Structure formats: C-alpha cells, structure tokens
Amino acid sequence: MASVTSTMRTAQHIRCSAKTMGASKRRAAAKPVRRDVRAHEYGASSTSMYTTTEKQESYPSLENILERHCKDEMLRKVIVEMLDCCADITEALRSALVTVEGSSNAFGDSQLSVDVIADNLMWDCVKSSDVVAYGASEEEPEIVACNPNGEYTVCWDPLDGSSIVDNNWAVGTIIGIWDSKSGTGADGLLGATGRDQRTSLVALYGPRTTVIVALDDGVFEFSYGCTPEGCQLPDGSFEPWICSRLDIKIKEDSKIFSPANMRAAQDTEGYKNLLDYYMDSRYTLRYSGGLVPDVYQQFTKNQGVFSNPTSAKSPAKLRLAFEAAPFGLLVEKAGGKTSDGVTGGSILDVQINAVDQRCALCIGSANEVDRFNKIVLGK
C-alpha cells in the first residue's frame, strides 16, 4: 500500500511540475503587479502586509534539514511519520466532500466526514509506528496504547477548524509529541507540561500544505508537493517535502491582532479595553475563527497576537494538550511568548492533569502578550 501511495504521489509531482513550467512561462510574459500604485487611495493597502519572501535558487530537503537540526534519530523518524500523515490528509481533503458523518465526538459535537478521515489517518499512522508508545486524539480524548516498545506519546487535533472547513477556508492538524516517560503517569502525558514536549508540528491546509516543526535549534517550515529546481531526485521524481523557510522568528512587536472569544469582552472589562486599544491604535485585524490559520500567520508575517481569554459566561474551550501546548512550544521557540490567561505565566508551564484539560491562552509577539497580561489580567 505504501509503495502504491508513493507511486501516486510521484506521478502527481511530475504532473504538477509540467503545470508549473507552463505557468512559469505565462508569468514571465505578464507584467509585474505594482502594489504601490495609487496605494494612498486605498485605506487598507499599507496595512495588508504582503509577503517579502523571495524565491531561492534551491531549497533544502527534509532529510537534509533533519540531519542538521535534529540530533535524535528516533525523533527524526516520528517527525517524518507525522509529515507523511499530513500529506495523506492533504490528498484526502482534496477529494472528500464536507458532510455530516452521523456520529458525534466525546463532546457531543457532530463529526464531519473530513474529521473522521483525518482522525483515522492519524490513528493508522501511530498504531503502525515503531516509535509511538501512546496516542490520544482530540476527537476522543483518551490515551491509547500503540507500540509497547515505542518511545513517544503523540497527541493531536486531526482537523482543527471544523466549523469553517465547509467554507473551504484554511484548516489544520496540530500535533504534540512527548517522551512516553514524561510526567507522573505511565503514559507520558498526565503530570507533564508543554515544556516537556520533544517537538510539535502544525500543518496548515490551504492553497498549499505547509507544516511548521520545532527542531533542536529553531522552527522550520516544510512545504508539500512543491517542485522547485534542486528538489528533483535521480529517478526524475520530486521530494514530497522541501524546507521552505528556515529558523523562523516572531518579532517582539506586532500590528496584527486575532481576537478569539470576543463574547468574553461583554463581562471582562480588561478584554474590552484591550480590543479598544487595538482599534484605537489602528492594528490590522486578521481572524478567521480557526486556531491554526490565526496563529500560523505569526510565522509567515513574523508577528501577531492571538488572544482567547475566558469569563464566567464564556468558559475556556481550547485543549491544553491538543492545541495550546503544541502551538506554545513553536511560538516560544521562534522568540514569541505565551500566557496561560490566568496567572500570566507561560502556557508551557501549566501541568496537564486531564487529557481534555481546557485553558485560556494568549500567544504571539512578546510585547503584545505582555500587553494582554497587563490590561486583561492586571499583571
């Protein structure tokens, strides 16, 4: 089955390569777009923050980056397995219709077809792995034994953004990986903290599939299915993953804000004051309602702040092990900061005492998280 899948992917990459060559010729003939022309006449132009990333002559391969930036061979293996699964989810999302499956998850939410597909692919991955000892899914939050000889406990949200996927908006997969001997329990999760993670990955499924990964010395982004020069293998096929951005950093300051749980502003004066500050200071609003795209943009724009406080009438919804901790590791490794939304301390220092533990969260550019702690928490 794996060889068939590999063959299908190889054929697809070759077809995509031909299309890319044709598109390149068309682009060469077209005149470049001037984004600065009459920009003053359009109020949003100066705040749109278009990419400044320039094309490179060649891109490092996944294998090359892992050999240089991930010393642990077993950790490299589980990272590759997770990336392969994200590739499988990518292919499934391209052909699956978004329909109600007729089942519910552990929280009573109706499961969509794509939720079930993504979750099943993750389970197939961890249960067939030589290095995964335990697995836990946000869809059914219980820790399941996988391989008794495995080294890692893997927690995942298979498809974050179920409420917006029917709009064909960007969604993603969030994965946190702990040593199976972390924490106080036998499963490597309970009693551990987000800081105990060996690595974490977040996949973003949009027009392209990209995945950010926490490695030994920084955060790196890998792109799936790209076919630039330098990524062609001797047999003519293309590597499925290339490193599209190296050692990503999040700036201390930001002019982008992503305010979640805005209902809490109705009974939390501090949050209302923070939102007023953003508007009065003419920050740029970038919020889709999906945790993955709303936080992932901090790695592409190199700035941003996502806030999700709680209140008596708007309780916490984010899951610590499945969402907050994996993203927290990535953001802090990139130079950003996190807040647990209660004490003002790092979300990575909050102990995981239940698989389905919920939490508040503020995450992103360091000075903006400090502002959240000051205005919302009074810290």
mmCIF file of C-alpha atoms in Angstrom:
data_model
loop_
_atom_site.group_PDB
_atom_site.id
_atom_site.type_symbol
_atom_site.label_atom_id
_atom_site.label_comp_id
_atom_site.label_asym_id
_atom_site.label_seq_id
_atom_site.Cartn_x
_atom_site.Cartn_y
_atom_site.Cartn_z
ATOM 1 C CA MET A 1 0.000 0.000 0.000
ATOM 2 C CA ALA A 2 2.829 2.380 0.899
ATOM 3 C CA SER A 3 4.525 1.783 -2.460
ATOM 4 C CA VAL A 4 1.261 2.448 -4.316
ATOM 5 C CA THR A 5 0.777 5.679 -2.389
ATOM 6 C CA SER A 6 4.374 6.676 -3.111
ATOM 7 C CA THR A 7 3.905 5.955 -6.825
ATOM 8 C CA MET A 8 0.724 8.017 -6.928
ATOM 9 C CA ARG A 9 2.488 10.920 -5.229
ATOM 10 C CA THR A 10 5.440 10.677 -7.631
ATOM 11 C CA ALA A 11 3.128 10.784 -10.639
ATOM 12 C CA GLN A 12 1.289 13.697 -9.170
ATOM 13 C CA HIS A 13 4.514 15.642 -8.577
ATOM 14 C CA ILE A 14 5.591 15.068 -12.201
ATOM 15 C CA ARG A 15 2.222 16.300 -13.488
ATOM 16 C CA CYS A 16 2.423 19.309 -11.182
ATOM 17 C CA SER A 17 5.934 20.014 -12.469
ATOM 18 C CA ALA A 18 4.672 20.230 -16.051
ATOM 19 C CA LYS A 19 1.898 22.556 -14.999
ATOM 20 C CA THR A 20 4.366 24.689 -13.068
ATOM 21 C CA MET A 21 6.610 25.052 -16.144
ATOM 22 C CA GLY A 22 3.657 26.235 -18.206
ATOM 23 C CA ALA A 23 2.564 28.641 -15.536
ATOM 24 C CA SER A 24 6.117 29.994 -15.276
ATOM 25 C CA LYS A 25 6.116 30.910 -18.960
ATOM 26 C CA ARG A 26 2.800 32.715 -18.583
ATOM 27 C CA ARG A 27 4.097 34.629 -15.576
ATOM 28 C CA ALA A 28 7.245 35.612 -17.457
ATOM 29 C CA ALA A 29 5.109 37.160 -20.205
ATOM 30 C CA ALA A 30 2.874 39.035 -17.777
ATOM 31 C CA LYS A 31 3.756 42.450 -16.470
ATOM 32 C CA PRO A 32 4.554 42.633 -12.739
ATOM 33 C CA VAL A 33 1.826 43.927 -10.474
ATOM 34 C CA ARG A 34 2.565 47.280 -8.867
ATOM 35 C CA ARG A 35 1.087 47.170 -5.369
ATOM 36 C CA ASP A 36 2.306 50.676 -4.590
ATOM 37 C CA VAL A 37 0.460 52.384 -7.450
ATOM 38 C CA ARG A 38 -2.159 54.781 -6.047
ATOM 39 C CA ALA A 39 -1.856 52.950 -2.718
ATOM 40 C CA HIS A 40 -2.807 56.111 -0.870
ATOM 41 C CA GLU A 41 -6.263 55.905 -2.396
ATOM 42 C CA TYR A 42 -6.968 52.566 -0.738
ATOM 43 C CA GLY A 43 -7.045 52.636 3.036
ATOM 44 C CA ALA A 44 -6.043 49.008 3.595
ATOM 45 C CA SER A 45 -3.096 48.848 1.186
ATOM 46 C CA SER A 46 -0.477 49.997 3.668
ATOM 47 C CA THR A 47 -1.653 47.502 6.300
ATOM 48 C CA SER A 48 -2.084 44.400 4.131
ATOM 49 C CA MET A 49 1.438 43.179 4.915
ATOM 50 C CA TYR A 50 2.184 41.273 1.729
ATOM 51 C CA THR A 51 4.948 38.697 1.816
ATOM 52 C CA THR A 52 8.538 39.806 1.349
ATOM 53 C CA THR A 53 9.833 36.241 0.860
ATOM 54 C CA GLU A 54 11.991 35.994 -2.252
ATOM 55 C CA LYS A 55 12.438 32.951 -4.456
ATOM 56 C CA GLN A 56 15.563 30.913 -3.804
ATOM 57 C CA GLU A 57 17.712 29.099 -6.332
ATOM 58 C CA SER A 58 17.289 25.860 -4.401
ATOM 59 C CA TYR A 59 15.626 24.596 -1.243
ATOM 60 C CA PRO A 60 16.955 22.167 1.379
ATOM 61 C CA SER A 61 15.308 18.774 1.544
ATOM 62 C CA LEU A 62 13.520 17.437 4.594
ATOM 63 C CA GLU A 63 16.252 14.845 5.117
ATOM 64 C CA ASN A 64 18.963 17.488 4.908
ATOM 65 C CA ILE A 65 17.328 19.740 7.498
ATOM 66 C CA LEU A 66 16.561 16.932 9.930
ATOM 67 C CA GLU A 67 20.134 15.635 9.794
ATOM 68 C CA ARG A 68 21.487 19.097 10.627
ATOM 69 C CA HIS A 69 18.875 20.320 13.112
ATOM 70 C CA CYS A 70 17.524 17.205 14.867
ATOM 71 C CA LYS A 71 20.183 15.075 16.548
ATOM 72 C CA ASP A 72 17.874 12.331 17.845
ATOM 73 C CA GLU A 73 17.407 9.650 15.180
ATOM 74 C CA MET A 74 14.169 8.331 16.710
ATOM 75 C CA LEU A 75 12.744 11.847 16.876
ATOM 76 C CA ARG A 76 13.588 12.329 13.207
ATOM 77 C CA LYS A 77 11.687 9.134 12.464
ATOM 78 C CA VAL A 78 8.490 10.197 14.221
ATOM 79 C CA ILE A 79 8.642 13.643 12.590
ATOM 80 C CA VAL A 80 8.823 12.039 9.144
ATOM 81 C CA GLU A 81 5.907 9.756 10.019
ATOM 82 C CA MET A 82 3.788 12.721 11.095
ATOM 83 C CA LEU A 83 4.665 14.642 7.928
ATOM 84 C CA ASP A 84 3.740 11.648 5.791
ATOM 85 C CA CYS A 85 0.388 11.525 7.558
ATOM 86 C CA CYS A 86 -0.171 15.243 6.913
ATOM 87 C CA ALA A 87 0.495 14.510 3.229
ATOM 88 C CA ASP A 88 -2.147 11.775 3.309
ATOM 89 C CA ILE A 89 -4.625 14.153 4.952
ATOM 90 C CA THR A 90 -3.852 16.722 2.244
ATOM 91 C CA GLU A 91 -4.738 14.265 -0.515
ATOM 92 C CA ALA A 92 -7.898 13.178 1.314
ATOM 93 C CA LEU A 93 -9.122 16.750 1.780
ATOM 94 C CA ARG A 94 -8.743 17.432 -1.936
ATOM 95 C CA SER A 95 -11.296 14.770 -2.833
ATOM 96 C CA ALA A 96 -13.600 14.468 0.202
ATOM 97 C CA LEU A 97 -16.925 16.271 0.444
ATOM 98 C CA VAL A 98 -17.723 18.015 3.731
ATOM 99 C CA THR A 99 -20.786 16.230 5.080
ATOM 100 C CA VAL A 100 -22.163 15.262 8.488
ATOM 101 C CA GLU A 101 -20.934 11.787 9.307
ATOM 102 C CA GLY A 102 -23.844 10.828 11.565
ATOM 103 C CA SER A 103 -21.633 10.354 14.619
ATOM 104 C CA SER A 104 -20.549 12.582 17.499
ATOM 105 C CA ASN A 105 -17.237 13.024 19.257
ATOM 106 C CA ALA A 106 -16.720 12.810 23.017
ATOM 107 C CA PHE A 107 -18.109 16.334 23.497
ATOM 108 C CA GLY A 108 -21.360 15.778 21.609
ATOM 109 C CA ASP A 109 -20.209 17.688 18.525
ATOM 110 C CA SER A 110 -21.396 16.252 15.220
ATOM 111 C CA GLN A 111 -18.449 14.802 13.347
ATOM 112 C CA LEU A 112 -17.868 15.754 9.747
ATOM 113 C CA SER A 113 -16.639 13.323 7.118
ATOM 114 C CA VAL A 114 -13.297 15.108 6.927
ATOM 115 C CA ASP A 115 -12.886 14.973 10.730
ATOM 116 C CA VAL A 116 -13.280 11.207 10.674
ATOM 117 C CA ILE A 117 -10.984 10.771 7.674
ATOM 118 C CA ALA A 118 -8.196 12.859 9.201
ATOM 119 C CA ASP A 119 -8.517 11.165 12.581
ATOM 120 C CA ASN A 120 -8.484 7.679 11.070
ATOM 121 C CA LEU A 121 -5.329 8.518 9.120
ATOM 122 C CA MET A 122 -3.626 9.713 12.304
ATOM 123 C CA TRP A 123 -4.629 6.549 14.160
ATOM 124 C CA ASP A 124 -3.376 4.373 11.303
ATOM 125 C CA CYS A 125 -0.083 6.248 11.477
ATOM 126 C CA VAL A 126 0.566 5.955 15.211
ATOM 127 C CA LYS A 127 -0.674 2.372 15.533
ATOM 128 C CA SER A 128 1.668 1.206 12.778
ATOM 129 C CA SER A 129 4.639 3.179 14.098
ATOM 130 C CA ASP A 130 7.663 1.538 15.693
ATOM 131 C CA VAL A 131 8.372 4.598 17.830
ATOM 132 C CA VAL A 132 4.943 5.679 19.154
ATOM 133 C CA ALA A 133 4.027 4.146 22.505
ATOM 134 C CA TYR A 134 0.742 6.012 23.121
ATOM 135 C CA GLY A 135 -1.662 8.123 21.134
ATOM 136 C CA ALA A 136 -4.527 10.457 22.008
ATOM 137 C CA SER A 137 -6.934 12.296 19.733
ATOM 138 C CA GLU A 138 -8.894 15.439 20.498
ATOM 139 C CA GLU A 139 -11.899 13.716 18.917
ATOM 140 C CA GLU A 140 -11.922 11.034 21.642
ATOM 141 C CA PRO A 141 -9.640 12.250 24.451
ATOM 142 C CA GLU A 142 -8.308 9.103 25.992
ATOM 143 C CA ILE A 143 -4.796 7.724 25.926
ATOM 144 C CA VAL A 144 -4.482 4.562 23.832
ATOM 145 C CA ALA A 145 -1.530 2.168 23.908
ATOM 146 C CA CYS A 146 0.084 1.693 20.485
ATOM 147 C CA ASN A 147 3.525 0.048 20.473
ATOM 148 C CA PRO A 148 4.860 -1.261 23.810
ATOM 149 C CA ASN A 149 8.402 -0.666 22.547
ATOM 150 C CA GLY A 150 7.697 2.886 21.408
ATOM 151 C CA GLU A 151 9.346 5.980 22.842
ATOM 152 C CA TYR A 152 6.777 8.730 22.314
ATOM 153 C CA THR A 153 3.296 9.831 23.304
ATOM 154 C CA VAL A 154 1.569 11.666 20.455
ATOM 155 C CA CYS A 155 -1.453 13.948 20.941
ATOM 156 C CA TRP A 156 -3.268 15.529 18.029
ATOM 157 C CA ASP A 157 -6.188 17.577 16.854
ATOM 158 C CA PRO A 158 -6.767 15.861 13.493
ATOM 159 C CA LEU A 159 -8.605 18.719 11.791
ATOM 160 C CA ASP A 160 -8.756 21.982 13.683
ATOM 161 C CA GLY A 161 -11.332 24.317 12.131
ATOM 162 C CA SER A 162 -14.315 22.034 11.602
ATOM 163 C CA SER A 163 -16.701 24.989 11.817
ATOM 164 C CA ILE A 164 -15.064 26.727 8.840
ATOM 165 C CA VAL A 165 -13.969 23.800 6.664
ATOM 166 C CA ASP A 166 -17.315 23.763 4.823
ATOM 167 C CA ASN A 167 -16.477 27.303 3.653
ATOM 168 C CA ASN A 168 -13.321 25.827 2.089
ATOM 169 C CA TRP A 169 -11.238 28.015 4.400
ATOM 170 C CA ALA A 170 -7.811 27.023 5.683
ATOM 171 C CA VAL A 171 -7.805 24.363 8.427
ATOM 172 C CA GLY A 172 -5.035 22.339 10.011
ATOM 173 C CA THR A 173 -3.640 19.497 12.096
ATOM 174 C CA ILE A 174 -1.939 20.119 15.460
ATOM 175 C CA ILE A 175 0.459 17.538 16.902
ATOM 176 C CA GLY A 176 2.341 17.466 20.210
ATOM 177 C CA ILE A 177 4.948 14.799 20.964
ATOM 178 C CA TRP A 178 6.163 13.863 24.450
ATOM 179 C CA ASP A 179 8.545 11.181 25.713
ATOM 180 C CA SER A 180 6.416 8.274 26.892
ATOM 181 C CA LYS A 181 8.229 8.525 30.240
ATOM 182 C CA SER A 182 7.377 12.211 30.794
ATOM 183 C CA GLY A 183 5.054 13.272 33.605
ATOM 184 C CA THR A 184 3.962 11.256 36.591
ATOM 185 C CA GLY A 185 1.879 8.616 34.808
ATOM 186 C CA ALA A 186 2.838 5.646 32.691
ATOM 187 C CA ASP A 187 1.524 7.283 29.513
ATOM 188 C CA GLY A 188 3.950 10.201 29.245
ATOM 189 C CA LEU A 189 1.219 12.862 29.301
ATOM 190 C CA LEU A 190 -0.554 13.220 32.641
ATOM 191 C CA GLY A 191 1.596 15.172 35.057
ATOM 192 C CA ALA A 192 3.744 16.544 32.238
ATOM 193 C CA THR A 193 3.780 20.105 30.911
ATOM 194 C CA GLY A 194 4.005 21.574 27.439
ATOM 195 C CA ARG A 195 7.660 22.317 28.135
ATOM 196 C CA ASP A 196 8.289 18.559 28.310
ATOM 197 C CA GLN A 197 7.422 18.138 24.631
ATOM 198 C CA ARG A 198 10.176 16.772 22.441
ATOM 199 C CA THR A 199 8.704 18.513 19.414
ATOM 200 C CA SER A 200 5.447 19.745 17.957
ATOM 201 C CA LEU A 201 4.110 20.215 14.446
ATOM 202 C CA VAL A 202 1.269 22.257 12.967
ATOM 203 C CA ALA A 203 0.044 21.625 9.428
ATOM 204 C CA LEU A 204 -1.889 24.266 7.505
ATOM 205 C CA TYR A 205 -4.105 23.035 4.650
ATOM 206 C CA GLY A 206 -4.836 25.946 2.338
ATOM 207 C CA PRO A 207 -3.982 26.554 -1.314
ATOM 208 C CA ARG A 208 -0.728 24.842 -0.310
ATOM 209 C CA THR A 209 0.078 22.481 2.547
ATOM 210 C CA THR A 210 2.790 23.764 4.858
ATOM 211 C CA VAL A 211 3.942 22.408 8.214
ATOM 212 C CA ILE A 212 5.948 24.170 10.908
ATOM 213 C CA VAL A 213 8.128 21.916 13.060
ATOM 214 C CA ALA A 214 10.025 22.604 16.287
ATOM 215 C CA LEU A 215 13.581 21.276 15.894
ATOM 216 C CA ASP A 216 16.618 21.418 18.181
ATOM 217 C CA ASP A 217 17.586 24.985 17.372
ATOM 218 C CA GLY A 218 14.509 26.647 15.956
ATOM 219 C CA VAL A 219 11.295 26.447 13.954
ATOM 220 C CA PHE A 220 11.364 25.351 10.316
ATOM 221 C CA GLU A 221 8.620 25.280 7.688
ATOM 222 C CA PHE A 222 8.184 22.451 5.203
ATOM 223 C CA SER A 223 6.044 22.655 2.062
ATOM 224 C CA TYR A 224 4.372 19.650 0.467
ATOM 225 C CA GLY A 225 4.151 18.880 -3.217
ATOM 226 C CA CYS A 226 6.344 21.753 -4.409
ATOM 227 C CA THR A 227 8.644 21.125 -7.360
ATOM 228 C CA PRO A 228 11.327 23.842 -7.467
ATOM 229 C CA GLU A 229 14.714 23.210 -9.019
ATOM 230 C CA GLY A 230 17.059 21.391 -6.703
ATOM 231 C CA CYS A 231 14.391 19.031 -5.340
ATOM 232 C CA GLN A 232 14.419 16.538 -8.194
ATOM 233 C CA LEU A 233 15.605 13.052 -7.344
ATOM 234 C CA PRO A 234 17.878 10.979 -9.621
ATOM 235 C CA ASP A 235 14.897 8.962 -10.898
ATOM 236 C CA GLY A 236 13.190 12.133 -12.099
ATOM 237 C CA SER A 237 10.636 12.313 -9.305
ATOM 238 C CA PHE A 238 10.464 15.095 -6.748
ATOM 239 C CA GLU A 239 10.844 15.022 -3.000
ATOM 240 C CA PRO A 240 7.401 15.448 -1.400
ATOM 241 C CA TRP A 241 8.693 17.866 1.270
ATOM 242 C CA ILE A 242 11.089 20.786 0.953
ATOM 243 C CA CYS A 243 12.158 23.249 3.630
ATOM 244 C CA SER A 244 10.528 26.482 2.504
ATOM 245 C CA ARG A 245 11.639 28.634 5.455
ATOM 246 C CA LEU A 246 14.460 28.214 7.971
ATOM 247 C CA ASP A 247 14.780 29.317 11.596
ATOM 248 C CA ILE A 248 11.587 31.392 11.669
ATOM 249 C CA LYS A 249 11.428 34.266 14.175
ATOM 250 C CA ILE A 250 8.470 36.161 15.631
ATOM 251 C CA LYS A 251 9.157 39.835 16.291
ATOM 252 C CA GLU A 252 8.586 41.368 19.728
ATOM 253 C CA ASP A 253 6.138 43.953 18.383
ATOM 254 C CA SER A 254 3.092 43.456 16.202
ATOM 255 C CA LYS A 255 0.387 45.371 14.392
ATOM 256 C CA ILE A 256 -1.726 42.268 13.657
ATOM 257 C CA PHE A 257 -4.307 41.016 16.145
ATOM 258 C CA SER A 258 -6.546 37.924 16.193
ATOM 259 C CA PRO A 259 -9.176 38.238 18.952
ATOM 260 C CA ALA A 260 -10.984 34.991 19.782
ATOM 261 C CA ASN A 261 -13.847 34.585 22.262
ATOM 262 C CA MET A 262 -14.921 38.209 21.874
ATOM 263 C CA ARG A 263 -18.072 37.399 23.863
ATOM 264 C CA ALA A 264 -15.843 37.481 26.932
ATOM 265 C CA ALA A 265 -15.395 41.230 26.379
ATOM 266 C CA GLN A 266 -19.026 41.716 27.434
ATOM 267 C CA ASP A 267 -18.268 40.712 31.012
ATOM 268 C CA THR A 268 -14.476 41.180 31.148
ATOM 269 C CA GLU A 269 -13.651 44.868 31.156
ATOM 270 C CA GLY A 270 -9.953 44.256 30.628
ATOM 271 C CA TYR A 271 -10.567 42.380 27.376
ATOM 272 C CA LYS A 272 -12.886 45.104 26.126
ATOM 273 C CA ASN A 273 -10.191 47.671 26.908
ATOM 274 C CA LEU A 274 -7.610 45.600 25.024
ATOM 275 C CA LEU A 275 -9.826 45.387 21.934
ATOM 276 C CA ASP A 276 -10.418 49.134 22.117
ATOM 277 C CA TYR A 277 -6.656 49.644 22.268
ATOM 278 C CA TYR A 278 -6.150 47.566 19.110
ATOM 279 C CA MET A 279 -8.774 49.544 17.230
ATOM 280 C CA ASP A 280 -7.676 52.948 18.510
ATOM 281 C CA SER A 281 -4.071 52.107 17.578
ATOM 282 C CA ARG A 282 -5.169 51.024 14.094
ATOM 283 C CA TYR A 283 -3.959 47.439 14.320
ATOM 284 C CA THR A 284 -4.771 45.129 11.409
ATOM 285 C CA LEU A 285 -7.448 42.519 12.142
ATOM 286 C CA ARG A 286 -6.614 39.042 10.840
ATOM 287 C CA TYR A 287 -9.054 36.492 12.278
ATOM 288 C CA SER A 288 -10.785 33.555 10.590
ATOM 289 C CA GLY A 289 -12.141 31.613 13.553
ATOM 290 C CA GLY A 290 -9.666 28.767 13.006
ATOM 291 C CA LEU A 291 -6.875 28.401 15.568
ATOM 292 C CA VAL A 292 -4.382 27.044 13.041
ATOM 293 C CA PRO A 293 -4.562 29.820 10.418
ATOM 294 C CA ASP A 294 -4.979 32.521 13.063
ATOM 295 C CA VAL A 295 -1.790 31.554 14.911
ATOM 296 C CA TYR A 296 0.157 30.147 11.949
ATOM 297 C CA GLN A 297 0.212 33.612 10.359
ATOM 298 C CA GLN A 298 2.600 34.694 13.133
ATOM 299 C CA PHE A 299 5.231 32.507 11.465
ATOM 300 C CA THR A 300 4.598 33.839 7.956
ATOM 301 C CA LYS A 301 4.157 37.515 8.890
ATOM 302 C CA ASN A 302 6.755 37.215 11.697
ATOM 303 C CA GLN A 303 4.381 38.985 14.073
ATOM 304 C CA GLY A 304 0.903 38.769 15.546
ATOM 305 C CA VAL A 305 -1.054 38.103 18.717
ATOM 306 C CA PHE A 306 -3.878 35.641 19.277
ATOM 307 C CA SER A 307 -5.959 36.166 22.412
ATOM 308 C CA ASN A 308 -8.539 33.810 23.902
ATOM 309 C CA PRO A 309 -9.362 34.793 27.491
ATOM 310 C CA THR A 310 -12.228 33.308 29.454
ATOM 311 C CA SER A 311 -15.020 34.634 31.612
ATOM 312 C CA ALA A 312 -17.846 33.267 33.731
ATOM 313 C CA LYS A 313 -20.216 33.319 30.755
ATOM 314 C CA SER A 314 -17.592 32.360 28.157
ATOM 315 C CA PRO A 315 -15.574 29.451 29.579
ATOM 316 C CA ALA A 316 -12.356 28.039 28.175
ATOM 317 C CA LYS A 317 -12.621 25.951 25.007
ATOM 318 C CA LEU A 318 -9.022 25.354 23.923
ATOM 319 C CA ARG A 319 -7.487 21.999 24.886
ATOM 320 C CA LEU A 320 -4.143 22.252 26.629
ATOM 321 C CA ALA A 321 -2.552 19.039 25.320
ATOM 322 C CA PHE A 322 -4.068 19.072 21.843
ATOM 323 C CA GLU A 323 -3.880 22.757 20.917
ATOM 324 C CA ALA A 324 -2.323 25.237 23.345
ATOM 325 C CA ALA A 325 0.827 23.326 24.357
ATOM 326 C CA PRO A 326 1.921 22.297 20.815
ATOM 327 C CA PHE A 327 1.438 25.832 19.484
ATOM 328 C CA GLY A 328 3.079 27.244 22.628
ATOM 329 C CA LEU A 329 6.275 25.283 22.026
ATOM 330 C CA LEU A 330 6.502 26.523 18.437
ATOM 331 C CA VAL A 331 5.820 30.175 19.283
ATOM 332 C CA GLU A 332 8.267 30.339 22.191
ATOM 333 C CA LYS A 333 10.956 28.536 20.173
ATOM 334 C CA ALA A 334 10.516 31.213 17.494
ATOM 335 C CA GLY A 335 11.064 34.003 20.023
ATOM 336 C CA GLY A 336 7.428 34.695 20.845
ATOM 337 C CA LYS A 337 5.694 34.498 24.194
ATOM 338 C CA THR A 338 2.637 32.802 25.715
ATOM 339 C CA SER A 339 0.283 33.483 28.602
ATOM 340 C CA ASP A 340 -1.945 30.997 30.381
ATOM 341 C CA GLY A 341 -4.615 33.720 30.587
ATOM 342 C CA VAL A 342 -4.857 33.379 34.370
ATOM 343 C CA THR A 343 -1.531 33.954 36.121
ATOM 344 C CA GLY A 344 0.230 35.496 33.140
ATOM 345 C CA GLY A 345 2.803 32.715 33.159
ATOM 346 C CA SER A 346 3.798 30.616 30.153
ATOM 347 C CA ILE A 347 1.243 28.106 28.888
ATOM 348 C CA LEU A 348 4.153 25.647 28.697
ATOM 349 C CA ASP A 349 4.398 25.592 32.500
ATOM 350 C CA VAL A 350 0.779 24.527 33.066
ATOM 351 C CA GLN A 351 0.646 20.912 34.239
ATOM 352 C CA ILE A 352 -1.535 18.527 32.255
ATOM 353 C CA ASN A 353 -3.792 16.841 34.806
ATOM 354 C CA ALA A 354 -6.524 15.619 32.449
ATOM 355 C CA VAL A 355 -6.444 14.595 28.805
ATOM 356 C CA ASP A 356 -9.259 17.020 27.986
ATOM 357 C CA GLN A 357 -7.994 19.881 30.163
ATOM 358 C CA ARG A 358 -9.164 23.294 28.897
ATOM 359 C CA CYS A 359 -7.319 26.588 29.145
ATOM 360 C CA ALA A 360 -7.292 30.264 28.263
ATOM 361 C CA LEU A 361 -4.471 31.466 26.016
ATOM 362 C CA CYS A 362 -2.675 34.496 24.671
ATOM 363 C CA ILE A 363 0.142 33.777 22.256
ATOM 364 C CA GLY A 364 2.367 35.664 19.855
ATOM 365 C CA SER A 365 4.701 38.669 19.787
ATOM 366 C CA ALA A 366 6.269 39.103 23.227
ATOM 367 C CA ASN A 367 5.331 42.746 23.823
ATOM 368 C CA GLU A 368 1.734 42.090 22.798
ATOM 369 C CA VAL A 369 1.434 39.168 25.217
ATOM 370 C CA ASP A 370 2.846 41.439 27.922
ATOM 371 C CA ARG A 371 0.173 43.986 26.990
ATOM 372 C CA PHE A 372 -2.513 41.294 27.353
ATOM 373 C CA ASN A 373 -1.194 40.336 30.790
ATOM 374 C CA LYS A 374 -1.214 43.964 31.874
ATOM 375 C CA ILE A 375 -4.573 45.108 30.506
ATOM 376 C CA VAL A 376 -6.647 41.918 30.787
ATOM 377 C CA LEU A 377 -5.055 40.190 33.787
ATOM 378 C CA GLY A 378 -3.694 43.228 35.626
ATOM 379 C CA LYS A 379 -0.271 41.581 35.862
#
